[in-house]
Coordinates of C-alpha atoms in Angstrom, one line a residue:
X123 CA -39.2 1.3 -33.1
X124 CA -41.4 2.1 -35.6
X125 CA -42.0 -0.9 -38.3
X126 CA -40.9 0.0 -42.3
X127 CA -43.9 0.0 -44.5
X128 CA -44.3 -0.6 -48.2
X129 CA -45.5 1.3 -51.0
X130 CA -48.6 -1.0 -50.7
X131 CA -48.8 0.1 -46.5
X132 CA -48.2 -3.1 -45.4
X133 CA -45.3 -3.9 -43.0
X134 CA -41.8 -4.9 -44.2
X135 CA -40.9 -5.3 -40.2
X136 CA -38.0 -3.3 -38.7
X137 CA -34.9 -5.2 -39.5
X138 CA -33.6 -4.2 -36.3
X139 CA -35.6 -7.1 -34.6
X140 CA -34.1 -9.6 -36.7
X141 CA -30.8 -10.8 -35.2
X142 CA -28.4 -8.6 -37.8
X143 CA -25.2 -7.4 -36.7
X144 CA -22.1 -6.7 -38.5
X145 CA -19.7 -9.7 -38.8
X146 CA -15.4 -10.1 -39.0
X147 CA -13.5 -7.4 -37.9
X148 CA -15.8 -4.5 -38.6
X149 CA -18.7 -5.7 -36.1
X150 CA -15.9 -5.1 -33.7
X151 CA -14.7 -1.9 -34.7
X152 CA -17.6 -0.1 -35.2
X153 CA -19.4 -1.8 -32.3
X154 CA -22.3 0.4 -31.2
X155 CA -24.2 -2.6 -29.7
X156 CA -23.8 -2.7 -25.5
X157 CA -23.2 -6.2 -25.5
X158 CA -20.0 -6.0 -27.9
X159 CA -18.9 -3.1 -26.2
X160 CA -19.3 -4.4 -22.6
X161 CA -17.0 -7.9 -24.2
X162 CA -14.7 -5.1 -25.5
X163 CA -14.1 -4.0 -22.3
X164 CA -13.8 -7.2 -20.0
X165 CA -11.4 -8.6 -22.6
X166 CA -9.1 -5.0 -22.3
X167 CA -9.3 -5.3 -18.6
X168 CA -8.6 -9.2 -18.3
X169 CA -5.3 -8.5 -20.9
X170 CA -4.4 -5.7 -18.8
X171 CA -4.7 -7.7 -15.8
X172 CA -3.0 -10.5 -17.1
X173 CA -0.1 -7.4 -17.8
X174 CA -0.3 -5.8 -14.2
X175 CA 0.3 -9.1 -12.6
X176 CA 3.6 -10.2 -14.6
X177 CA 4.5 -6.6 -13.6
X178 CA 3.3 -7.9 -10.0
X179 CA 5.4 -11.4 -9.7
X180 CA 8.4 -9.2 -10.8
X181 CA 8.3 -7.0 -7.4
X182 CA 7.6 -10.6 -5.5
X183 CA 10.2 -12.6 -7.8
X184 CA 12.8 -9.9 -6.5
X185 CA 11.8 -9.7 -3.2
X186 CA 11.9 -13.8 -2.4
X187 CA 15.4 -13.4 -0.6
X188 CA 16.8 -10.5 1.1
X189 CA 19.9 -9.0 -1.1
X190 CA 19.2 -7.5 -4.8
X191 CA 18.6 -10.5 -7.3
X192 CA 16.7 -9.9 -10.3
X193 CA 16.3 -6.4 -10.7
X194 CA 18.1 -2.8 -9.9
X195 CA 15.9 -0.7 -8.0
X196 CA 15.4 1.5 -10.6
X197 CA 13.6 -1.3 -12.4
X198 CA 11.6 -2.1 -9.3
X199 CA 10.5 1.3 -8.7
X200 CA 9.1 1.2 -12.5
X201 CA 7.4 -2.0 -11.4
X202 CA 5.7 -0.8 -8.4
X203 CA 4.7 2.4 -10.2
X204 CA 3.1 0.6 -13.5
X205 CA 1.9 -1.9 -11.9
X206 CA -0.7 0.0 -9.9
X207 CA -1.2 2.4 -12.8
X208 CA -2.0 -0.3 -15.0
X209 CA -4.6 -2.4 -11.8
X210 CA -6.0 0.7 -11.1
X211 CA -6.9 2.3 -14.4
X212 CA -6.3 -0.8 -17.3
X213 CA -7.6 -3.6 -15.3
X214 CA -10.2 -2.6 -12.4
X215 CA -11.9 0.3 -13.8
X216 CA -12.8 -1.0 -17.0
X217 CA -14.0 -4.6 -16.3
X218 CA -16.4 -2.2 -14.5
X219 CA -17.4 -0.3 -17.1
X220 CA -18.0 -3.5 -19.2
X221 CA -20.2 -5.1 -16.8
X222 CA -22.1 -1.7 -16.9
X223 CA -22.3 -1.6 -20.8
X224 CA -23.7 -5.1 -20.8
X225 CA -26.1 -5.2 -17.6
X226 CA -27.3 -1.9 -17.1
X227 CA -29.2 -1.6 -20.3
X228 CA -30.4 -5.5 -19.3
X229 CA -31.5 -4.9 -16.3
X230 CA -33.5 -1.5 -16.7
X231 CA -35.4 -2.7 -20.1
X232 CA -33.5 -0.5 -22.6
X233 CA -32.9 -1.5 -26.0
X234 CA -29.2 0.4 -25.5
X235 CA -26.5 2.7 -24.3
X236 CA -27.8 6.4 -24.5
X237 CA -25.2 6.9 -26.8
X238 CA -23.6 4.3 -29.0
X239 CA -21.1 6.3 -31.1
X240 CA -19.7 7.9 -27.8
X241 CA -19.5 4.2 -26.3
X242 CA -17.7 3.3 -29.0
X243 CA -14.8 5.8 -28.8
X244 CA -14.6 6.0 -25.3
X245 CA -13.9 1.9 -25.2
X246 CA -11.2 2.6 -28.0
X247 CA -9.6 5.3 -26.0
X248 CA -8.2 2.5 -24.1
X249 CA -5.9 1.3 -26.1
X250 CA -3.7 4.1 -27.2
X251 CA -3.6 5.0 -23.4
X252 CA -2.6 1.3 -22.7
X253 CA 0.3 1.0 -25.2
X254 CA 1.6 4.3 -23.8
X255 CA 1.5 3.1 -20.6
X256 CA 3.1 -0.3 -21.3
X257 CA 5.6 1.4 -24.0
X258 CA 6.6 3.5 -21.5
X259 CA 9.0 0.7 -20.3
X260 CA 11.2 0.9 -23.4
X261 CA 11.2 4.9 -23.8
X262 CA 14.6 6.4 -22.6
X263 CA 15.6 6.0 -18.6
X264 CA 12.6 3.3 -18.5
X265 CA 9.2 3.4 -17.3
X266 CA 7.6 6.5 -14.6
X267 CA 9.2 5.3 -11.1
X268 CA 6.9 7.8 -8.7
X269 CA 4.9 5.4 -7.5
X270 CA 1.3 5.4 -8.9
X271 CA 0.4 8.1 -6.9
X272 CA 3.1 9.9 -9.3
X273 CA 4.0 12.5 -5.9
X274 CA 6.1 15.5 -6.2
X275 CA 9.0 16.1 -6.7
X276 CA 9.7 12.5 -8.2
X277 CA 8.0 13.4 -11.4
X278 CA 9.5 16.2 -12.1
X279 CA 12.8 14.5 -12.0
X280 CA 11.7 11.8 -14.2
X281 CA 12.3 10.9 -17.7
X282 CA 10.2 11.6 -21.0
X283 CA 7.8 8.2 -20.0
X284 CA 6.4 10.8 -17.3
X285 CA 5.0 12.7 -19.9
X286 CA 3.8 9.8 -21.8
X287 CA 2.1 8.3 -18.3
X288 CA 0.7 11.6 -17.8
X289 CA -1.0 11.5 -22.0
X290 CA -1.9 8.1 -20.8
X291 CA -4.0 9.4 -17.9
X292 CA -5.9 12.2 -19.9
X293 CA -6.5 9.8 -22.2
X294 CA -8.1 7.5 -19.5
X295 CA -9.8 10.1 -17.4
X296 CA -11.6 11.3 -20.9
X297 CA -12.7 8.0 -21.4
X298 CA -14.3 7.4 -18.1
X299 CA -16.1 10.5 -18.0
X300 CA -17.0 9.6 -21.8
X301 CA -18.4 6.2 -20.3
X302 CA -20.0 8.2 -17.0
X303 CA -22.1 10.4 -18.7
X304 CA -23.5 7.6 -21.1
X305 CA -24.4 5.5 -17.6
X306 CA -26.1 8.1 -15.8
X307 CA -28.1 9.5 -19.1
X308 CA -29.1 5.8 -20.0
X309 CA -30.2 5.2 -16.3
X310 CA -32.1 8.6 -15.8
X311 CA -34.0 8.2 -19.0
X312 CA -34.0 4.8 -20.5
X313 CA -35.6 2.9 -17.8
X314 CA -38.4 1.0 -19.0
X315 CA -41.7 2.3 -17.6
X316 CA -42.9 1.2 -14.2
X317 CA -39.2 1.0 -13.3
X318 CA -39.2 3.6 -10.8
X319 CA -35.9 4.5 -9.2
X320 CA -36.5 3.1 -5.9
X321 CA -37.2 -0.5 -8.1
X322 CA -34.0 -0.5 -10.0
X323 CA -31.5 -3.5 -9.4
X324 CA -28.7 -2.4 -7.0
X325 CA -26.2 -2.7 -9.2
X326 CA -27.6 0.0 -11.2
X327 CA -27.9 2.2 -8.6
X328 CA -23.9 1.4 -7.5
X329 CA -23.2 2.4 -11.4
X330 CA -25.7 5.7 -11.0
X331 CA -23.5 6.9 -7.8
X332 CA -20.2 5.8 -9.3
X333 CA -20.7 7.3 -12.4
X334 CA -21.3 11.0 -10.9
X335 CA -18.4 10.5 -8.5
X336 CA -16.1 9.9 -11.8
X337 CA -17.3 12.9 -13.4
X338 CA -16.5 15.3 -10.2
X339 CA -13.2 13.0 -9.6
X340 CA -11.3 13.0 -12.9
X341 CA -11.0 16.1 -13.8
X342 CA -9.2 16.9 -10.5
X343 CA -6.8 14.2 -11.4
X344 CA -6.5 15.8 -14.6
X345 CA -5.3 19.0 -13.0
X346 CA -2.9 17.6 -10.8
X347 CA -1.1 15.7 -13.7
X348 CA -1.1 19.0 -15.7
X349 CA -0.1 21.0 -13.2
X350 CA 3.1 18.2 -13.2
X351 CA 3.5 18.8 -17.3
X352 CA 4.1 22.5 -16.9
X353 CA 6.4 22.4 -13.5
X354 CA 8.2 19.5 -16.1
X355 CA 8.1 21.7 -19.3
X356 CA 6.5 25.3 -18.8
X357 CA 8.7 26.8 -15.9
X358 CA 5.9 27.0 -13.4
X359 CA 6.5 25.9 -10.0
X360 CA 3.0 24.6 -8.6
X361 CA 5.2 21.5 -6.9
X362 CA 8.5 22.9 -7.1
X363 CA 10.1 24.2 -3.6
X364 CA 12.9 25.6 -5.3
X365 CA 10.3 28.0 -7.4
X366 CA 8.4 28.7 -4.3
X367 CA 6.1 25.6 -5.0
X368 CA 4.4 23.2 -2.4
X369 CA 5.0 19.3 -3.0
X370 CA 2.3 18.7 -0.3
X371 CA -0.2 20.7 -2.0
X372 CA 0.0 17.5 -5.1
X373 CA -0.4 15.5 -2.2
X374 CA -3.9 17.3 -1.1
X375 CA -5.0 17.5 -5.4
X376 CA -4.6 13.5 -5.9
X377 CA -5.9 12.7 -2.6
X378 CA -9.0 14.5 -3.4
X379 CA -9.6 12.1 -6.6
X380 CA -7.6 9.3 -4.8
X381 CA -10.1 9.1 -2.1
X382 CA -13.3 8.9 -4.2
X383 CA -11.6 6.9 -7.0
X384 CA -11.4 4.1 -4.5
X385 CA -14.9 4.1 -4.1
X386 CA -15.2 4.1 -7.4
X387 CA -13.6 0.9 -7.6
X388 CA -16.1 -0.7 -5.0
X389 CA -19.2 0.5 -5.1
X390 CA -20.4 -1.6 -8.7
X391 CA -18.7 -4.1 -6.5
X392 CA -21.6 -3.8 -3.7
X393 CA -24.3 -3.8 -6.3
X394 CA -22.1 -7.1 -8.2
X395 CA -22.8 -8.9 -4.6
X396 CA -25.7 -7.1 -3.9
X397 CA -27.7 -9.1 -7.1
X398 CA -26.2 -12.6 -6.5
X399 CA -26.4 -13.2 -2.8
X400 CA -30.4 -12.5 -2.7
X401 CA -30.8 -15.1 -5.6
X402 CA -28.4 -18.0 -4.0
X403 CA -30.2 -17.3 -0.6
X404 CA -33.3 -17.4 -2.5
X405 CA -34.4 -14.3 -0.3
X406 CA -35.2 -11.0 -1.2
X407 CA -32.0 -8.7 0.0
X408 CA -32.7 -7.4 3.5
X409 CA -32.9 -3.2 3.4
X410 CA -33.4 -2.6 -0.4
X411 CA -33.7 1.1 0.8
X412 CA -31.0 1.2 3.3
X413 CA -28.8 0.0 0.5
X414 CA -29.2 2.4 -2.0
X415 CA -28.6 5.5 0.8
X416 CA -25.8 3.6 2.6
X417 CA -24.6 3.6 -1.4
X418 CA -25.0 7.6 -1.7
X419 CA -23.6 8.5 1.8
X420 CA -20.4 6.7 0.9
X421 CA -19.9 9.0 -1.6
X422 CA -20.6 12.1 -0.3
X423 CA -18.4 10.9 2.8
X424 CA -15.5 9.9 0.5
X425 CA -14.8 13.7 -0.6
X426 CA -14.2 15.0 2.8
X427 CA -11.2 12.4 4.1
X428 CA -8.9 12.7 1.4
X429 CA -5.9 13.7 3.7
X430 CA -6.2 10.6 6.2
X431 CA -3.4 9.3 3.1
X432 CA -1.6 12.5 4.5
X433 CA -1.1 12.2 8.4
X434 CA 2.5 12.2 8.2
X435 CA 2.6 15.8 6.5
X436 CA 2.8 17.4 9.4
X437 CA -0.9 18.5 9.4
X438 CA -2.2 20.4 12.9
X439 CA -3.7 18.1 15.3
X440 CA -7.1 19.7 14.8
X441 CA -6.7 18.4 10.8
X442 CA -5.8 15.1 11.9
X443 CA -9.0 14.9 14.3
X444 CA -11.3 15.7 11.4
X445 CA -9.8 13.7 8.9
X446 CA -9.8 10.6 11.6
X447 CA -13.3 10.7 12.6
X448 CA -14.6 11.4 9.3
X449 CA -13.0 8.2 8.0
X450 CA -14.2 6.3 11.1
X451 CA -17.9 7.4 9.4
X452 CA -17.3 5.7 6.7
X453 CA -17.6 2.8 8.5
X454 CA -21.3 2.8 9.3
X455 CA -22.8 3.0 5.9
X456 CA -20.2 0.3 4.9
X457 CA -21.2 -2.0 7.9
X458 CA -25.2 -1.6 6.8
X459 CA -24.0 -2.9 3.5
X460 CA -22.0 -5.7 5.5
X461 CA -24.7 -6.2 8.0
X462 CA -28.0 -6.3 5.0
X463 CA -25.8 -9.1 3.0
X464 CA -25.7 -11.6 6.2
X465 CA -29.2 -10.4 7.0
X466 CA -30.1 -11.8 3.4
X467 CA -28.9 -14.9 3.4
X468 CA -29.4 -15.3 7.5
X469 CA -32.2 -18.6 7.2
X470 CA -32.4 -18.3 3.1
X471 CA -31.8 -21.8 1.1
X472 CA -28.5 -21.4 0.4
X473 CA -27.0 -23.1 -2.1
X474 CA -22.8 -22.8 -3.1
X475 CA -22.6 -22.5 -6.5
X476 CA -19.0 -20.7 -7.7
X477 CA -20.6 -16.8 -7.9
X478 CA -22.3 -16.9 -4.6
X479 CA -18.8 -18.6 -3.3
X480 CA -16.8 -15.6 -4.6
X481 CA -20.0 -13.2 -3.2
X482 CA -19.7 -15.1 0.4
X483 CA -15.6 -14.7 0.1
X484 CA -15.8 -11.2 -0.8
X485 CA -18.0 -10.4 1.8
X486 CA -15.0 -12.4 4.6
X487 CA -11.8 -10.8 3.2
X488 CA -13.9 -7.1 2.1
X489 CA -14.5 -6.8 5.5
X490 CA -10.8 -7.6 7.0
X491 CA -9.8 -5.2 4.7
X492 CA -12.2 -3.2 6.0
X493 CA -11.2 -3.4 10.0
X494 CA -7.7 -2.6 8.9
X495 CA -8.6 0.3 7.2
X496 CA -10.4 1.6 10.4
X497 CA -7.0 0.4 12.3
X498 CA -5.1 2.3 9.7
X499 CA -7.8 5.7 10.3
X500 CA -6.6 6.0 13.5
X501 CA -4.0 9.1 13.1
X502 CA -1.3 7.8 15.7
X503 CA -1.2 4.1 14.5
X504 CA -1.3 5.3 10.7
X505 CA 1.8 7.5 11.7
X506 CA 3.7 4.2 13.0
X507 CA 2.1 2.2 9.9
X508 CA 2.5 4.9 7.5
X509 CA 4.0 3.6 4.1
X510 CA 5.0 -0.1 5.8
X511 CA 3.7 -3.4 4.2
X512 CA 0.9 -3.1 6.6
X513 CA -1.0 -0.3 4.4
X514 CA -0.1 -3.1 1.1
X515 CA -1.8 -5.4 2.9
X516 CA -4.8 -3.4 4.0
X517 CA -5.3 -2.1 0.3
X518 CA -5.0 -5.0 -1.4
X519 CA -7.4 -6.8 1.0
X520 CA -9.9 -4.7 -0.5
X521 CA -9.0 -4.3 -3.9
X522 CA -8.4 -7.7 -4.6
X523 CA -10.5 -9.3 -2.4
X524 CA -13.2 -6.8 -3.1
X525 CA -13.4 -5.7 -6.4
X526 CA -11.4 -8.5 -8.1
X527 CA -13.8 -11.4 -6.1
X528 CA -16.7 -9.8 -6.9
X529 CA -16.0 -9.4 -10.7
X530 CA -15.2 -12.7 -10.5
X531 CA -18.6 -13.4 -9.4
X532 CA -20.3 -11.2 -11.7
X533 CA -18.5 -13.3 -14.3
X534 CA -19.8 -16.9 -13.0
X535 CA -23.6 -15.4 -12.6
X536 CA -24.0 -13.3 -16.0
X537 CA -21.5 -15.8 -18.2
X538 CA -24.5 -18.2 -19.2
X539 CA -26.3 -15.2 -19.9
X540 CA -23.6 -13.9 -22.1
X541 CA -22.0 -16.9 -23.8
X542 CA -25.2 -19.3 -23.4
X543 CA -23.8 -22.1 -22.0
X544 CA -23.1 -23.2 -18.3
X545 CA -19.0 -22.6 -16.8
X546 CA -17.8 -26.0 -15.3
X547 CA -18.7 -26.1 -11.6
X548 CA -16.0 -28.0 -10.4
X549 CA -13.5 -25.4 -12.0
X550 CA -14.9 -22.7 -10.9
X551 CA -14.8 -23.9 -7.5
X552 CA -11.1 -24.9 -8.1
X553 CA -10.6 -21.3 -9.3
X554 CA -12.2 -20.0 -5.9
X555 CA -10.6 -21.8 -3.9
X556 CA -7.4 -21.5 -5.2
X557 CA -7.6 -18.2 -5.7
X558 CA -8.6 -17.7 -1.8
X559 CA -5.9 -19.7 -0.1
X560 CA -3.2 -18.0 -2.4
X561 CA -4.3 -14.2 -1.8
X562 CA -4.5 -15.0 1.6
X563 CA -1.1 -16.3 1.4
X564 CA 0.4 -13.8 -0.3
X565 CA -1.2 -10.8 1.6
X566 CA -1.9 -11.6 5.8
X567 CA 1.8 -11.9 6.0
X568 CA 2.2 -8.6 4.5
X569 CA 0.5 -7.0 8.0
X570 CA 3.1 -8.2 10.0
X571 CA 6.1 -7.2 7.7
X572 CA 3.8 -3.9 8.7
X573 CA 4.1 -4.0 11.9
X574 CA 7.6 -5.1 12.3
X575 CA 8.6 -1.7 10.0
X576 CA 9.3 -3.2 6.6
X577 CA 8.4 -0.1 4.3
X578 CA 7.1 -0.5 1.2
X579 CA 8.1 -0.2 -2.5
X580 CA 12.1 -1.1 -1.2
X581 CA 13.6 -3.7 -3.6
X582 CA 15.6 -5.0 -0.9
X583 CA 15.2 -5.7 3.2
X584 CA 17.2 -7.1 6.0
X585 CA 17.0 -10.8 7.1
X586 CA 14.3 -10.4 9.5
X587 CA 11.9 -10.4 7.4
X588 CA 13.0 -13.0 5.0
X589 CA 10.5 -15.6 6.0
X590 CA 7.5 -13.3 5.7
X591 CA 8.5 -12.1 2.0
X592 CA 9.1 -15.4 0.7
X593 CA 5.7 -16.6 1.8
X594 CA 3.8 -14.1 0.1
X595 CA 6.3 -14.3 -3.0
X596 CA 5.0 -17.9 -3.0
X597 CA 1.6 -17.2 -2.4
X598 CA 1.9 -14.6 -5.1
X599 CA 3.0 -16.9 -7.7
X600 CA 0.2 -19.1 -6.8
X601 CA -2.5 -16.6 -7.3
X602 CA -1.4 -15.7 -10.8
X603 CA -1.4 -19.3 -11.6
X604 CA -4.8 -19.7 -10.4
X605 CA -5.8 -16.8 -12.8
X606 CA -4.3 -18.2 -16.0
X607 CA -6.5 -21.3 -15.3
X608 CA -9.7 -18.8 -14.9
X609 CA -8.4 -17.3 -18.8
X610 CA -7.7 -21.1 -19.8
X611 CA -10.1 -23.4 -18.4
X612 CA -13.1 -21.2 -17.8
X613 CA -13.3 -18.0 -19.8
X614 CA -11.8 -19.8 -23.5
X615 CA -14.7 -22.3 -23.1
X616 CA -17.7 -20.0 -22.2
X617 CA -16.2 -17.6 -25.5
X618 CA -16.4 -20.5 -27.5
X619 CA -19.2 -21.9 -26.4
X620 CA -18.2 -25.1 -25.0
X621 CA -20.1 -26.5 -22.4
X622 CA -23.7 -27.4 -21.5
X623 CA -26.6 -24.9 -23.3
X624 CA -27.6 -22.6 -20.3
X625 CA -31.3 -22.0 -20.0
X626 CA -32.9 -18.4 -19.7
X627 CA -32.2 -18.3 -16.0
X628 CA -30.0 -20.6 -15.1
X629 CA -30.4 -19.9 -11.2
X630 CA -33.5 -21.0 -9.4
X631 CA -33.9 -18.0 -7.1
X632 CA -32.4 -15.1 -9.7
X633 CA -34.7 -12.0 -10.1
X634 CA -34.4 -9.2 -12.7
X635 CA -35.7 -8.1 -16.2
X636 CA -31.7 -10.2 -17.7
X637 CA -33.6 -13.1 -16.8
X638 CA -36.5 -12.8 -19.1
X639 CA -34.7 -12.7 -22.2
X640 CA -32.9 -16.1 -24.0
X641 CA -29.1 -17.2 -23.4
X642 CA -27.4 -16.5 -25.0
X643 CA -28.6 -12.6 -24.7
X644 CA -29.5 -12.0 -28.2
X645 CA -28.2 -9.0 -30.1
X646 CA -30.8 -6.7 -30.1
X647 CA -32.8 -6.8 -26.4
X648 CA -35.6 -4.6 -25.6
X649 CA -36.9 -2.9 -28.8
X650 CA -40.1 -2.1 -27.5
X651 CA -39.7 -1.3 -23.8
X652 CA -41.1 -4.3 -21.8
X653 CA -44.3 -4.1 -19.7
X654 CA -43.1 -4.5 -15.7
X655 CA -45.5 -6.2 -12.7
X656 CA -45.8 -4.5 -10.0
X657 CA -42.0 -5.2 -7.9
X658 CA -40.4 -4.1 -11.8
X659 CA -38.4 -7.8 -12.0
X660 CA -40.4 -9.1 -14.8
X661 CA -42.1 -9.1 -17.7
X662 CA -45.9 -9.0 -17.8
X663 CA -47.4 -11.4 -20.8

């Protein structure tokens, strides 16, 4: 930025590079700064996550004993149905997005988001779409009960929350394109120079794929939804059979943004992992390269095996082939991500501090998930598993183990950056560990519920699988204990700035331009692009 001069011509300086920022409530509000944005969004998603998992131990609280006990299952289909809504879209998604809006412009030297205003209102987009969502509850005939894919017919028998879920989604989708376009744009053209693509931190790259995969992906969803709103309201019959509609042909729309939209949910995962296991193996990671096209062929792959969520549809046997061997592809970039992480630390110093424990955990339980999945791609064992505890298990294997774990880890390694002081060790590793015992609790017995037959979203079940349920019921409560002393215990004290005064890199063997500024990050970063050496991880002079 240019400096202000005087009527004399000398310079006033630009107040920009004094620490200034608006203070109370309107700093907040108005937030244009990347940093307050990016807290915005990690506090939404932790309060909506916090939401989703009372929503969570209500489906477990019920299904503790065989017989109804707690609810009808009415009120556990609204359950299932909100509670992935509200994971998916309130809590997963934009803790992403937040890490984005504070590390991307960190880590490629730019003094902020492309666009500030736009950042602004696509972070307080959120909340309207929230409070529909969780107000839907207490609107006539209760919350949507469809199931969070929200399949045809079911929705067009529901009540008026439907149409509120279905605002709620617009809402969402226009804020994640919003939040997309300001990634990509702020990536392409912000990078400070002598940051070349090809020397960009991985997790910027993760967020350059994701964000073009949301912008093909949500406005599918969008149609599919709408297409729902005028079979519900307009006397069209896209999903109506009695109209001369197709309820399958929802099934093909949502699967084409469901399929993607789970990558979406990993990918800034990789790049999470992909920046703290090279620092805490004090090694460079192993196939920069190969990472970043592994990265991209995910992506292309995930548009073309959408219907592998549809082999009991009765699709031709020549469908099912494709859609089986295209998902086995999948597999191969994903295991030269697996693979480059234990190539990395394989003979590094390791050391176990609590991020590079969640990193090391994510990669263990990302990858079981992983292996089921393949089991699961296999069209005549996905037609025997098809909508049984055994598909819970898989997906929640990697959503919770993969994208949860690794924000959890993005949390321990940029916290003393963000807060500027140091989380306490010991309850961080309390918080891991507890946090991997219970999930693995509550969710291996889920694959042999699976396999026995127990179907999913059924509020109640016959006795033989009354030891299983009430394991994972156990091991569910367990895990949401273990996050309320993350909020408690770790995330209350970094905010207000208890703890020991973290110093500019706090980790020995950490690399990257976040490094090279103080902790806590001050409020305006970057004003004048920095000057890079030659591998683009620090700051020359």
């Amino acid at each position: 930025m240019s400096a202000v001069l005087d009527h004399h011509g000398h310079s006033t300086g630009d107040h920009a590079h004094d620490d200034h920022h608006p203070h109370g409530w309107r700093r907040w509000l108005f937030a244009t700064n990347h940093k307050d944005i990016g807290t915005l969004y990690l506090l939404f998603s932790l309060t909506m996550l916090m939401i989703g998992g009372v929503l969570a131990l209500g489906i477990r609280a019920e299904l503790f004993q065989p017989g109804l006990q707690l609810v009808n299952p009415e009120l556990f289909n609204q359950l299932t149905t909100m509670h992935g809504l509200i994971m998916v879209f309130g809590a997963i998604m934009p803790a992403f997005v937040g890490f984005a809006n504070w590390m991307v412009p960190l880590q490629i030297g730019a003094a902020d988001m492309a666009f500030a205003r736009m950042n602004n209102f696509s972070f307080w987009l959120l909340i309207p779409a929230a409070l529909l969502l969780v107000g839907s509850f207490f609107m006539p005939g209760g919350a949507p009960a469809a199931g969070w894919t929200l399949y045809a017919p079911l929705t067009l028998q529901m009540g008026p929350s439907m149409d509120a879920g279905i605002f709620a989604m617009h809402i969402l989708g226009a804020s994640s394109i919003m939040g997309s376009i300001n990634i990509i744009v702020t990536i392409l053209n912000m990078r400070a120079p002598g940051m070349t693509l090809m020397k960009m931190p991985l997790f910027c790259w993760t967020w350059l794929i994701t964000a073009y995969l949301l912008i093909a992906v949500m406005p599918v969803l969008a149609g599919a939804i709408t297409m729902t709103l005028t079979d519900r309201h307009f006397g069209t019959s896209f999903f109506n059979p009695a109209g001369g509609g197709d309820p399958v042909m929802y099934q093909h729309i949502f699967w084409f943004f469901g399929h993607p939209e789970v990558y979406i949910m990993i990918l800034p995962a990789f790049g999470i992992v992909s920046a703290i296991i090279p620092t805490f193996a004090r090694k460079r990671l192993f196939g920069y390269t190969s990472m970043v096209y592994a990265t991209a062929s995910i992506a292309i792959l995930s548009f073309i095996v959408w219907a592998h969520h549809m082999f009991t549809t009765g699709m031709p046997v020549t469908g099912q082939l494709f859609f089986m061997y295209a998902t086995m592809l999948i597999a191969i970039p994903t295991g030269v991500k697996i693979f480059n992480w234990i190539a990395t630390m394989w003979r590094g110093s390791m050391t176990f501090e609590t991020p590079m424990l969640f990193a090391v955990g994510f990669i263990f339980v990302f990858t079981m998930g992983g292996f089921t999945g393949l089991i699961l791609s296999v069209a005549p064992v996905d037609i025997q598993l098809q909508d049984t505890y055994y598909v819970v298990a898989h997906f929640h294997y990697v959503l919770v183990a993969g994208s949860l774990y690794a924000m959890f880890a993005g949390f321990y390694y940029w916290c003393p950056k963000w807060t500027g002081v140091m989380y306490s060790e010991a309850r961080g590793k309390i918080h891991f560990w507890g946090s991997l015992v219970f999930f693995n609790v509550t969710f291996f017995p889920m694959h042999f519920l699976g396999l026995a037959g127990m179907p999913r979203r059924y509020a109640d079940y016959p006795m033989q699988f009354a030891d299983f349920n009430m394991l994972a019921s156990i091991g569910a409560f367990g895990f949401g204990l273990m996050q309320v002393y993350f909020i408690v215990f770790i995330v209350i004290p970094a905010m207000m700035g208890k703890g020991e005064k973290a110093a500019q890199k706090p980790w020995e063997g950490a690399e990257g331009l976040e490094w090279e500024i103080a902790s806590p990050a001050p409020f305006h970063t970057f004003e004048t692009p920095p000057k890079l050496n030659a591998s683009a991880t620090r700051i020359i002079g």
